[in-house]
Every structure is written in structure tokens, then in C-alpha cells.
mmCIF file of C-alpha atoms in Angstrom:
data_model
loop_
_atom_site.group_PDB
_atom_site.id
_atom_site.type_symbol
_atom_site.label_atom_id
_atom_site.label_comp_id
_atom_site.label_asym_id
_atom_site.label_seq_id
_atom_site.Cartn_x
_atom_site.Cartn_y
_atom_site.Cartn_z
ATOM 1 C CA MET A 6 54.963 -65.374 -2.628
ATOM 2 C CA SER A 7 52.720 -62.448 -4.747
ATOM 3 C CA GLU A 8 50.340 -60.704 -2.346
ATOM 4 C CA SER A 9 46.547 -60.706 -2.917
ATOM 5 C CA PRO A 10 44.825 -57.813 -4.003
ATOM 6 C CA PRO A 11 42.892 -56.085 -1.041
ATOM 7 C CA GLN A 12 39.497 -57.017 -0.851
ATOM 8 C CA THR A 13 37.045 -53.952 -0.559
ATOM 9 C CA ALA A 14 33.881 -54.135 1.099
ATOM 10 C CA PRO A 15 30.635 -54.349 -1.040
ATOM 11 C CA PRO A 16 28.373 -51.225 -0.740
ATOM 12 C CA VAL A 17 26.038 -50.476 2.217
ATOM 13 C CA GLY A 18 22.789 -52.299 1.612
ATOM 14 C CA ALA A 19 24.556 -54.761 -1.257
ATOM 15 C CA ALA A 20 23.670 -58.571 -0.994
ATOM 16 C CA ALA A 21 27.025 -60.821 -1.015
ATOM 17 C CA GLY A 22 28.406 -61.433 -4.348
ATOM 18 C CA ASP A 23 26.258 -58.423 -6.139
ATOM 19 C CA ARG A 24 28.408 -56.913 -8.743
ATOM 20 C CA ARG A 25 26.222 -54.737 -10.155
ATOM 21 C CA PRO A 26 27.110 -50.986 -9.719
ATOM 22 C CA ALA A 27 25.744 -48.733 -7.397
ATOM 23 C CA LYS A 28 22.843 -46.027 -8.893
ATOM 24 C CA ALA A 29 24.348 -42.931 -9.177
ATOM 25 C CA ALA A 30 21.975 -40.185 -7.172
ATOM 26 C CA PRO A 31 19.648 -38.236 -9.532
ATOM 27 C CA PRO A 32 20.997 -34.649 -10.532
ATOM 28 C CA ALA A 33 19.658 -32.121 -7.955
ATOM 29 C CA ARG A 34 17.182 -29.813 -10.051
ATOM 30 C CA PRO A 35 18.302 -25.998 -10.620
ATOM 31 C CA LYS A 36 16.574 -23.554 -8.558
ATOM 32 C CA LEU A 37 14.762 -20.828 -10.361
ATOM 33 C CA PRO A 38 16.811 -17.811 -9.815
ATOM 34 C CA ALA A 39 14.792 -15.592 -7.156
ATOM 35 C CA ALA A 40 14.707 -12.598 -9.623
ATOM 36 C CA ALA A 41 12.888 -15.019 -12.267
ATOM 37 C CA ARG A 42 10.315 -15.774 -9.411
ATOM 38 C CA LEU A 43 9.802 -12.654 -8.956
ATOM 39 C CA ALA A 44 8.870 -11.545 -12.246
ATOM 40 C CA ILE A 45 6.466 -14.724 -12.748
ATOM 41 C CA ALA A 46 4.778 -13.485 -10.084
ATOM 42 C CA GLY A 47 4.412 -9.756 -11.563
ATOM 43 C CA VAL A 48 3.437 -11.301 -14.428
ATOM 44 C CA LEU A 49 0.421 -12.911 -12.832
ATOM 45 C CA ALA A 50 -0.236 -10.399 -10.731
ATOM 46 C CA ALA A 51 -0.563 -8.404 -14.275
ATOM 47 C CA ILE A 52 -2.722 -11.049 -15.707
ATOM 48 C CA ALA A 53 -5.380 -11.163 -12.257
ATOM 49 C CA VAL A 54 -5.385 -7.424 -12.401
ATOM 50 C CA PHE A 55 -6.287 -7.121 -16.171
ATOM 51 C CA CYS A 56 -9.011 -9.790 -15.987
ATOM 52 C CA PHE A 57 -10.737 -8.236 -13.092
ATOM 53 C CA LEU A 58 -10.733 -4.721 -14.583
ATOM 54 C CA PHE A 59 -11.624 -5.614 -18.313
ATOM 55 C CA LEU A 60 -13.353 -9.296 -18.500
ATOM 56 C CA PHE A 61 -17.403 -9.773 -18.434
ATOM 57 C CA ILE A 62 -18.407 -6.180 -18.061
ATOM 58 C CA LYS A 63 -22.148 -5.728 -18.759
ATOM 59 C CA GLY A 64 -23.790 -2.731 -19.277
ATOM 60 C CA SER A 65 -22.191 0.842 -18.832
ATOM 61 C CA PHE A 66 -18.604 0.139 -19.294
ATOM 62 C CA ASP A 67 -17.902 3.522 -18.244
ATOM 63 C CA PHE A 68 -19.652 2.864 -14.516
ATOM 64 C CA ALA A 69 -18.516 -0.822 -14.425
ATOM 65 C CA PHE A 70 -14.578 0.302 -14.873
ATOM 66 C CA GLU A 71 -14.886 2.720 -12.195
ATOM 67 C CA ARG A 72 -16.311 0.654 -10.011
ATOM 68 C CA ARG A 73 -13.510 -2.057 -10.456
ATOM 69 C CA LEU A 74 -10.883 0.648 -10.546
ATOM 70 C CA THR A 75 -11.889 1.765 -6.857
ATOM 71 C CA MET A 76 -12.264 -1.942 -6.055
ATOM 72 C CA LEU A 77 -8.632 -2.545 -7.675
ATOM 73 C CA GLY A 78 -7.145 0.328 -5.498
ATOM 74 C CA THR A 79 -8.734 -0.919 -2.472
ATOM 75 C CA MET A 80 -7.304 -4.343 -2.997
ATOM 76 C CA THR A 81 -3.708 -2.480 -3.556
ATOM 77 C CA VAL A 82 -3.760 -0.411 -0.447
ATOM 78 C CA VAL A 83 -5.350 -4.056 1.722
ATOM 79 C CA ALA A 84 -2.292 -6.319 -0.046
ATOM 80 C CA PHE A 85 0.147 -3.889 0.249
ATOM 81 C CA ALA A 86 -0.560 -2.955 3.897
ATOM 82 C CA GLN A 87 -0.746 -6.820 5.055
ATOM 83 C CA ALA A 88 1.831 -8.398 3.154
ATOM 84 C CA VAL A 89 4.650 -5.513 3.849
ATOM 85 C CA GLY A 90 3.076 -5.264 7.585
ATOM 86 C CA THR A 91 3.145 -8.897 8.545
ATOM 87 C CA VAL A 92 6.859 -9.741 6.946
ATOM 88 C CA VAL A 93 8.462 -6.911 8.512
ATOM 89 C CA PHE A 94 6.360 -8.128 11.867
ATOM 90 C CA GLN A 95 7.821 -11.298 11.324
ATOM 91 C CA THR A 96 11.222 -10.278 11.182
ATOM 92 C CA ILE A 97 11.305 -8.329 14.210
ATOM 93 C CA THR A 98 9.547 -11.080 16.268
ATOM 94 C CA HIS A 99 12.122 -13.644 14.783
ATOM 95 C CA ASN A 100 8.539 -15.644 14.225
ATOM 96 C CA ARG A 101 6.755 -16.662 11.070
ATOM 97 C CA ILE A 102 3.447 -17.549 13.099
ATOM 98 C CA LEU A 103 2.601 -14.129 14.638
ATOM 99 C CA THR A 104 1.077 -11.415 12.926
ATOM 100 C CA PRO A 105 0.299 -7.918 13.556
ATOM 101 C CA SER A 106 -3.194 -9.127 14.216
ATOM 102 C CA ILE A 107 -1.889 -10.734 17.730
ATOM 103 C CA MET A 108 -1.214 -6.824 19.066
ATOM 104 C CA GLY A 109 -4.807 -6.601 19.262
ATOM 105 C CA PHE A 110 -5.495 -3.964 16.030
ATOM 106 C CA ASP A 111 -8.663 -5.997 15.070
ATOM 107 C CA SER A 112 -9.935 -5.938 18.804
ATOM 108 C CA VAL A 113 -9.389 -1.776 18.574
ATOM 109 C CA TYR A 114 -11.327 -1.732 15.490
ATOM 110 C CA ILE A 115 -14.117 -4.118 16.477
ATOM 111 C CA LEU A 116 -14.470 -2.031 19.702
ATOM 112 C CA MET A 117 -14.571 0.924 18.312
ATOM 113 C CA GLN A 118 -17.288 0.341 16.350
ATOM 114 C CA THR A 119 -19.097 -1.551 18.886
ATOM 115 C CA LEU A 120 -18.871 1.490 21.584
ATOM 116 C CA LEU A 121 -20.156 3.537 18.432
ATOM 117 C CA VAL A 122 -23.628 1.999 17.761
ATOM 118 C CA SER A 123 -23.899 1.292 21.702
ATOM 119 C CA VAL A 124 -23.703 5.179 22.428
ATOM 120 C CA PHE A 125 -25.371 6.516 19.480
ATOM 121 C CA GLY A 126 -27.274 3.694 17.704
ATOM 122 C CA GLY A 127 -26.554 1.876 14.434
ATOM 123 C CA SER A 128 -27.517 5.157 12.182
ATOM 124 C CA VAL A 129 -24.142 6.374 13.333
ATOM 125 C CA LEU A 130 -22.265 4.593 11.529
ATOM 126 C CA ALA A 131 -23.466 5.329 8.153
ATOM 127 C CA ALA A 132 -23.699 9.215 9.176
ATOM 128 C CA THR A 133 -20.147 9.509 10.371
ATOM 129 C CA ASP A 134 -18.822 7.757 7.179
ATOM 130 C CA GLY A 135 -16.031 10.011 5.395
ATOM 131 C CA MET A 136 -12.726 10.931 5.781
ATOM 132 C CA PRO A 137 -12.531 12.498 9.513
ATOM 133 C CA LYS A 138 -13.711 8.743 10.405
ATOM 134 C CA LEU A 139 -11.159 7.191 8.656
ATOM 135 C CA ILE A 140 -8.611 9.746 9.887
ATOM 136 C CA THR A 141 -9.873 9.377 13.352
ATOM 137 C CA GLN A 142 -10.036 5.593 13.446
ATOM 138 C CA THR A 143 -6.286 5.505 12.272
ATOM 139 C CA LEU A 144 -4.874 7.663 14.526
ATOM 140 C CA LEU A 145 -6.861 5.715 17.872
ATOM 141 C CA MET A 146 -5.274 2.578 16.554
ATOM 142 C CA VAL A 147 -2.012 4.061 16.023
ATOM 143 C CA GLY A 148 -2.048 6.339 19.345
ATOM 144 C CA PHE A 149 -3.055 2.884 21.362
ATOM 145 C CA THR A 150 -0.151 1.212 19.618
ATOM 146 C CA MET A 151 2.345 3.633 20.432
ATOM 147 C CA LEU A 152 1.083 4.252 24.274
ATOM 148 C CA LEU A 153 1.766 0.582 24.452
ATOM 149 C CA PHE A 154 5.212 0.602 22.804
ATOM 150 C CA GLY A 155 6.547 3.782 25.165
ATOM 151 C CA TRP A 156 5.137 1.999 28.390
ATOM 152 C CA LEU A 157 7.132 -0.965 27.410
ATOM 153 C CA PHE A 158 10.268 -0.178 25.607
ATOM 154 C CA ASN A 159 10.774 2.678 28.172
ATOM 155 C CA GLY A 160 10.511 0.468 31.268
ATOM 156 C CA ARG A 161 13.403 -1.375 32.548
ATOM 157 C CA LYS A 162 12.013 -4.868 31.826
ATOM 158 C CA GLY A 163 10.462 -3.702 28.534
ATOM 159 C CA SER A 164 10.986 -6.454 25.352
ATOM 160 C CA ILE A 165 9.164 -7.574 22.305
ATOM 161 C CA HIS A 166 7.934 -10.595 24.182
ATOM 162 C CA VAL A 167 6.686 -8.699 26.966
ATOM 163 C CA LEU A 168 5.065 -6.652 24.251
ATOM 164 C CA LEU A 169 3.614 -9.659 22.245
ATOM 165 C CA LEU A 170 1.950 -10.952 25.643
ATOM 166 C CA VAL A 171 0.452 -7.759 26.599
ATOM 167 C CA GLY A 172 -1.175 -7.746 23.034
ATOM 168 C CA VAL A 173 -2.513 -10.788 23.119
ATOM 169 C CA VAL A 174 -4.245 -10.097 26.938
ATOM 170 C CA LEU A 175 -5.651 -6.817 25.642
ATOM 171 C CA GLY A 176 -6.700 -8.058 22.471
ATOM 172 C CA LEU A 177 -8.693 -10.953 24.612
ATOM 173 C CA ALA A 178 -10.007 -8.344 26.827
ATOM 174 C CA PHE A 179 -11.049 -5.854 23.922
ATOM 175 C CA ARG A 180 -12.944 -8.510 22.048
ATOM 176 C CA SER A 181 -14.797 -9.744 25.267
ATOM 177 C CA LEU A 182 -16.135 -6.107 26.103
ATOM 178 C CA SER A 183 -17.490 -6.014 22.193
ATOM 179 C CA ASP A 184 -18.733 -9.274 22.984
ATOM 180 C CA PHE A 185 -21.068 -8.156 25.952
ATOM 181 C CA LEU A 186 -21.997 -4.706 24.359
ATOM 182 C CA GLN A 187 -22.949 -6.707 20.954
ATOM 183 C CA ARG A 188 -25.499 -8.873 23.342
ATOM 184 C CA LEU A 189 -27.017 -5.647 24.832
ATOM 185 C CA LEU A 190 -27.756 -4.041 21.011
ATOM 186 C CA SER A 191 -31.119 -4.734 19.317
ATOM 187 C CA PRO A 192 -31.307 -6.965 16.270
ATOM 188 C CA ALA A 193 -31.636 -4.225 13.706
ATOM 189 C CA GLU A 194 -28.615 -2.649 15.063
ATOM 190 C CA TYR A 195 -26.577 -5.962 15.755
ATOM 191 C CA ASP A 196 -26.825 -6.745 11.753
ATOM 192 C CA VAL A 197 -25.876 -3.324 11.255
ATOM 193 C CA LEU A 198 -22.751 -3.589 13.251
ATOM 194 C CA SER A 199 -22.088 -7.221 11.754
ATOM 195 C CA ALA A 200 -21.845 -5.618 8.319
ATOM 196 C CA ARG A 201 -18.651 -3.510 9.802
ATOM 197 C CA LEU A 202 -17.237 -6.335 11.431
ATOM 198 C CA PHE A 203 -16.256 -8.180 8.332
ATOM 199 C CA GLY A 204 -13.325 -7.485 5.481
ATOM 200 C CA ARG A 205 -15.264 -5.682 2.773
ATOM 201 C CA LEU A 206 -13.526 -4.885 -0.531
ATOM 202 C CA SER A 207 -16.430 -3.522 -2.483
ATOM 203 C CA SER A 208 -17.596 -0.825 0.236
ATOM 204 C CA ALA A 209 -14.434 1.237 0.420
ATOM 205 C CA GLU A 210 -15.149 5.044 -1.082
ATOM 206 C CA ALA A 211 -12.731 6.380 -3.609
ATOM 207 C CA GLU A 212 -12.266 9.231 -1.862
ATOM 208 C CA TYR A 213 -10.292 7.349 0.786
ATOM 209 C CA LEU A 214 -7.735 5.965 -1.473
ATOM 210 C CA PRO A 215 -5.381 9.174 -2.151
ATOM 211 C CA LEU A 216 -4.901 9.234 1.995
ATOM 212 C CA ALA A 217 -4.221 5.252 1.951
ATOM 213 C CA GLY A 218 -1.986 5.283 -0.976
ATOM 214 C CA GLY A 219 0.003 8.083 0.029
ATOM 215 C CA VAL A 220 0.346 6.411 3.617
ATOM 216 C CA CYS A 221 1.185 3.197 1.790
ATOM 217 C CA LEU A 222 4.058 4.893 -0.511
ATOM 218 C CA ILE A 223 5.724 6.813 1.948
ATOM 219 C CA VAL A 224 5.707 3.747 4.446
ATOM 220 C CA GLY A 225 6.652 1.724 2.049
ATOM 221 C CA ALA A 226 9.989 3.848 0.973
ATOM 222 C CA ILE A 227 10.973 3.795 4.525
ATOM 223 C CA VAL A 228 10.910 0.164 4.745
ATOM 224 C CA TRP A 229 12.620 -0.321 1.166
ATOM 225 C CA GLN A 230 15.671 2.067 2.478
ATOM 226 C CA ARG A 231 15.802 -0.451 5.383
ATOM 227 C CA ARG A 232 15.541 -3.520 3.636
ATOM 228 C CA TYR A 233 19.160 -4.747 4.350
ATOM 229 C CA ARG A 234 18.536 -3.556 7.970
ATOM 230 C CA LEU A 235 15.706 -5.984 8.046
ATOM 231 C CA ASP A 236 18.178 -8.618 6.805
ATOM 232 C CA THR A 237 20.616 -7.732 9.696
ATOM 233 C CA LEU A 238 17.729 -7.917 12.014
ATOM 234 C CA LEU A 239 17.373 -11.582 11.455
ATOM 235 C CA LEU A 240 20.373 -12.503 12.863
ATOM 236 C CA GLY A 241 19.499 -11.484 16.728
ATOM 237 C CA ARG A 242 19.782 -8.347 18.629
ATOM 238 C CA ASP A 243 23.090 -9.104 19.829
ATOM 239 C CA ALA A 244 24.678 -9.712 16.185
ATOM 240 C CA ALA A 245 22.409 -6.636 14.785
ATOM 241 C CA THR A 246 23.932 -4.762 17.386
ATOM 242 C CA ASN A 247 27.465 -5.157 16.865
ATOM 243 C CA LEU A 248 27.278 -4.750 12.977
ATOM 244 C CA GLY A 249 25.941 -1.055 14.390
ATOM 245 C CA ILE A 250 22.150 -1.513 14.079
ATOM 246 C CA ALA A 251 20.690 0.829 17.073
ATOM 247 C CA HIS A 252 18.415 -2.071 17.694
ATOM 248 C CA LYS A 253 15.892 -0.489 20.102
ATOM 249 C CA ARG A 254 15.506 2.546 17.928
ATOM 250 C CA GLU A 255 14.861 0.466 14.892
ATOM 251 C CA LEU A 256 12.706 -1.807 16.355
ATOM 252 C CA SER A 257 10.339 1.070 17.757
ATOM 253 C CA LEU A 258 10.475 2.817 14.211
ATOM 254 C CA LEU A 259 9.166 -0.518 12.258
ATOM 255 C CA LEU A 260 6.626 -0.833 15.015
ATOM 256 C CA LEU A 261 5.423 2.236 14.563
ATOM 257 C CA LEU A 262 5.127 1.883 10.596
ATOM 258 C CA ILE A 263 3.611 -1.718 11.284
ATOM 259 C CA SER A 264 0.847 -0.164 13.011
ATOM 260 C CA LEU A 265 0.293 2.440 10.914
ATOM 261 C CA LEU A 266 0.067 0.147 7.911
ATOM 262 C CA VAL A 267 -2.131 -2.217 9.656
ATOM 263 C CA ALA A 268 -4.441 0.742 11.147
ATOM 264 C CA MET A 269 -4.866 2.252 7.577
ATOM 265 C CA SER A 270 -5.633 -1.339 6.244
ATOM 266 C CA THR A 271 -8.374 -1.722 8.730
ATOM 267 C CA ALA A 272 -10.149 1.421 8.866
ATOM 268 C CA LEU A 273 -10.212 1.157 4.879
ATOM 269 C CA ALA A 274 -11.711 -2.456 4.611
ATOM 270 C CA GLY A 275 -12.107 -3.849 7.858
ATOM 271 C CA PRO A 276 -10.653 -6.286 9.794
ATOM 272 C CA MET A 277 -8.695 -9.626 8.053
ATOM 273 C CA THR A 278 -7.061 -11.640 10.658
ATOM 274 C CA PHE A 279 -5.030 -14.423 8.270
ATOM 275 C CA PHE A 280 -4.723 -12.431 5.697
ATOM 276 C CA GLY A 281 -1.163 -11.264 6.207
ATOM 277 C CA PHE A 282 -0.289 -14.708 7.465
ATOM 278 C CA VAL A 283 -1.286 -16.757 4.258
ATOM 279 C CA THR A 284 0.829 -13.879 1.918
ATOM 280 C CA ALA A 285 4.128 -13.781 4.343
ATOM 281 C CA MET A 286 4.177 -17.587 4.323
ATOM 282 C CA LEU A 287 3.660 -18.119 0.755
ATOM 283 C CA ALA A 288 6.022 -15.047 0.179
ATOM 284 C CA TYR A 289 8.902 -16.867 1.905
ATOM 285 C CA GLN A 290 8.526 -20.549 0.363
ATOM 286 C CA MET A 291 8.025 -18.774 -3.227
ATOM 287 C CA SER A 292 11.110 -16.456 -3.199
ATOM 288 C CA GLY A 293 13.352 -19.341 -1.754
ATOM 289 C CA THR A 294 15.179 -16.777 0.047
ATOM 290 C CA HIS A 295 15.375 -14.825 3.144
ATOM 291 C CA ARG A 296 16.535 -11.450 1.577
ATOM 292 C CA HIS A 297 13.783 -8.660 2.250
ATOM 293 C CA VAL A 298 14.721 -6.958 -1.402
ATOM 294 C CA ILE A 299 12.545 -10.251 -2.980
ATOM 295 C CA VAL A 300 10.145 -10.945 -0.023
ATOM 296 C CA LEU A 301 8.862 -7.568 0.346
ATOM 297 C CA PRO A 302 7.723 -7.309 -3.609
ATOM 298 C CA MET A 303 6.930 -10.635 -3.511
ATOM 299 C CA ALA A 304 4.397 -10.844 -0.579
ATOM 300 C CA PHE A 305 2.632 -7.858 -2.158
ATOM 301 C CA LEU A 306 2.177 -9.490 -5.354
ATOM 302 C CA ILE A 307 0.920 -12.715 -3.917
ATOM 303 C CA GLY A 308 -1.112 -10.527 -2.030
ATOM 304 C CA LEU A 309 -2.640 -8.860 -5.004
ATOM 305 C CA ILE A 310 -3.202 -12.013 -6.838
ATOM 306 C CA THR A 311 -5.161 -13.203 -4.213
ATOM 307 C CA LEU A 312 -7.353 -10.238 -3.811
ATOM 308 C CA ALA A 313 -7.556 -9.588 -7.655
ATOM 309 C CA GLY A 314 -7.867 -12.863 -8.710
ATOM 310 C CA GLY A 315 -9.983 -14.189 -5.995
ATOM 311 C CA GLN A 316 -12.634 -11.575 -6.324
ATOM 312 C CA PHE A 317 -12.745 -12.539 -10.246
ATOM 313 C CA VAL A 318 -13.315 -16.137 -9.745
ATOM 314 C CA MET A 319 -16.057 -15.401 -6.807
ATOM 315 C CA GLU A 320 -17.780 -12.898 -9.219
ATOM 316 C CA HIS A 321 -17.600 -14.693 -12.469
ATOM 317 C CA VAL A 322 -17.635 -18.199 -11.772
ATOM 318 C CA PHE A 323 -19.645 -18.895 -8.320
ATOM 319 C CA TYR A 324 -21.584 -15.545 -8.562
ATOM 320 C CA ALA A 325 -20.523 -14.761 -4.961
ATOM 321 C CA SER A 326 -18.949 -11.495 -5.218
ATOM 322 C CA GLY A 327 -19.048 -10.359 -1.459
ATOM 323 C CA MET A 328 -17.451 -13.975 0.181
ATOM 324 C CA LEU A 329 -13.824 -13.386 -0.907
ATOM 325 C CA THR A 330 -13.103 -12.052 2.485
ATOM 326 C CA VAL A 331 -14.963 -14.987 4.475
ATOM 327 C CA VAL A 332 -13.302 -17.272 2.123
ATOM 328 C CA ILE A 333 -10.016 -16.178 2.641
ATOM 329 C CA GLU A 334 -10.273 -15.814 6.326
ATOM 330 C CA PHE A 335 -11.645 -19.683 6.403
ATOM 331 C CA LEU A 336 -8.921 -20.916 4.509
ATOM 332 C CA GLY A 337 -6.313 -18.733 6.008
ATOM 333 C CA GLY A 338 -7.356 -19.972 9.638
ATOM 334 C CA ALA A 339 -7.169 -23.953 8.375
ATOM 335 C CA ILE A 340 -3.624 -23.092 6.771
ATOM 336 C CA PHE A 341 -2.746 -21.320 10.219
ATOM 337 C CA LEU A 342 -4.124 -24.278 11.999
ATOM 338 C CA VAL A 343 -2.316 -26.948 9.983
ATOM 339 C CA HIS A 344 1.123 -24.956 10.036
ATOM 340 C CA LEU A 345 1.127 -24.786 13.707
ATOM 341 C CA LEU A 346 0.416 -28.222 14.134
ATOM 342 C CA ARG A 347 3.306 -29.247 11.926
ATOM 343 C CA LYS A 348 5.606 -26.759 13.670
ATOM 344 C CA GLY A 349 4.628 -28.109 16.947
ATOM 345 C CA THR A 350 5.476 -24.478 18.500
ATOM 346 C CA LEU A 351 4.632 -20.727 18.647
#
């Protein structure tokens, strides 16, 4: 007797007797290389800068161009400091939600400005503007951070998690003290102070930019030199130590660089709580990789596109040139909440 051919089972989900061939899965779309994505971001940043500098100039070209050039310098410093500082901070904390603002930087800046007005009056803010005030604010903010780092890392139970917890607690304490002192101010002094407590890109002085730009260049060179070490730190403390990274020393140095970047940005343009978070989140999504050789410049370019392009749109479309930082903080806060709710955990 001849054997009958073996019966093959129908595909899962196919009805009995259905002889139609199964549909082939659609071919996967080829991913754009990370270098090409970075090049596209660079082109978009160049377009945003060109539009902001040269389009819709009314009146004296020299006066308008000089003012816009000063604003562009401020945008470049803020975009670099916030973007790079946030990416590096999220790398060493292994958390995409946290930002340097959680350490209490904004709270320290707000407290310093509030104390100045409470003790010396509202006119002291304008009277003390200048390079000495910028340097003093930066040194105080960095000094506070390093004092906190030294106390925690030199202790027996020092860790990054304790550091974050202490930063949150101190930030809340400083904000509460600032709110209490602000309630004691007169309405005129409170109005003067409120203007300094929001991010401001148009009020930065040109004399500040050489110092701020020099600090960003030095810190950026150090961070770029450690871009591969940052990739190693993503593997965790034990893996990084086994691969030859002095974890504690590297962490302390990177935290110092982060504090210097964020302190310079805050002292130059005021507090911007969610800007760094948005740029870092978009940089990881647009890069398609975790390598810092791509993520770091991508974050900077996205920050520059946001500030230069956003300022151009706010000035010439909505005629609200001073509202860019308010819009960024509002949208950034909303994106932060949505991202946190979708993730479900810190």
C-alpha cells in the first residue's frame, strides 16, 4: 500500500479549507544612519539661525543685527549648557526623567536674588549688574554643589541616590524660604524681582558672552574627551569599574562640570527648568542610538533649533518676543508629565 502524504497543519488563524497563501510581513523600513540624522539637525539649526539673524529686519540693520547677534550668543550658551549638562546628568544617574534642576540649582538662584532684594531693596538688582555679579553667582552655585558633593561622596554611605534625595529636599527648602521672603516685599520690589526669576534671552549683556562661551568651550572639550567613558558609564557602576573606569572620581568630575554648565546658564539667562529635559529626550529619540558621540551634538543642535527658531516664530508670527521661555516651560512641563505618566515610574 502506498503511504498518503503527510498532512500539514493550516496556518494559525486560517480557516479550515482556506488555501490562500499567507501574507508576507512588510519589509522593515531602512533606518536613517545616525550621522545623516545629525547632518539634518545641523542643516535645520543653520536655517533657524539664518532666519533669526537676517529676516524681517526693520530700521537700522547694524543696530538690529548687533542685538540679534547678542541674543544668538546667549541662545548658543544656554542651548549648549542645558542640553549637554542634562544628557551627562541622565547618563550618570541612569535615569531619563531627572535633570540638573532636581539638584536645586534653580532654587539657589531664586534664593540669592530674593535675598538681595529683601536686604538691599529692588534697585540693587540693576545697580549690581555686571561681570562681578555673574562670576559671584556662578561661584556660589558651584560652591554649593561641590560642598554637597564632598559631604556625600566622602561619607561612608554616600551615593548618587542620596545625593538626589538631598538635592530635592534642599531645593524645596530654598523655594519655601524664597516664597516666604517674597511675601514680605512691597509690590514694586516684587515686580522687579519677578522679572529676574523667569528665563530671559533678550536681556543678557554682550560682555558676559566671552566668559560664558569660554567656560562652555572648556567644559565641552573635557566632556567630548570622555564621550566613550560616558558610554561605559551607561553599563552601570560594576561594569564600568571592571572596564577600568575610576567610577567615583569620574562621577565627581562630571558632576562638577554639570554644575558649572547649569550655573553659568542660570546666571546668564535665568532658570529654565524643563528646557534641558525636552532637548535631551528629543535627542535620544532623533539619534536612534545611545552613543554620546551622536547624542551630545544632537542635543545641542535641537536646543539651538528650539531657541532660535522659536524666537523667530514668536517675534514675527505671534508678535510676542518675550514669551518664548514661558512657552518652553509650559510645553516642557506638559511633556514631562505625559512622559512620566506613560513611563509610570522615576
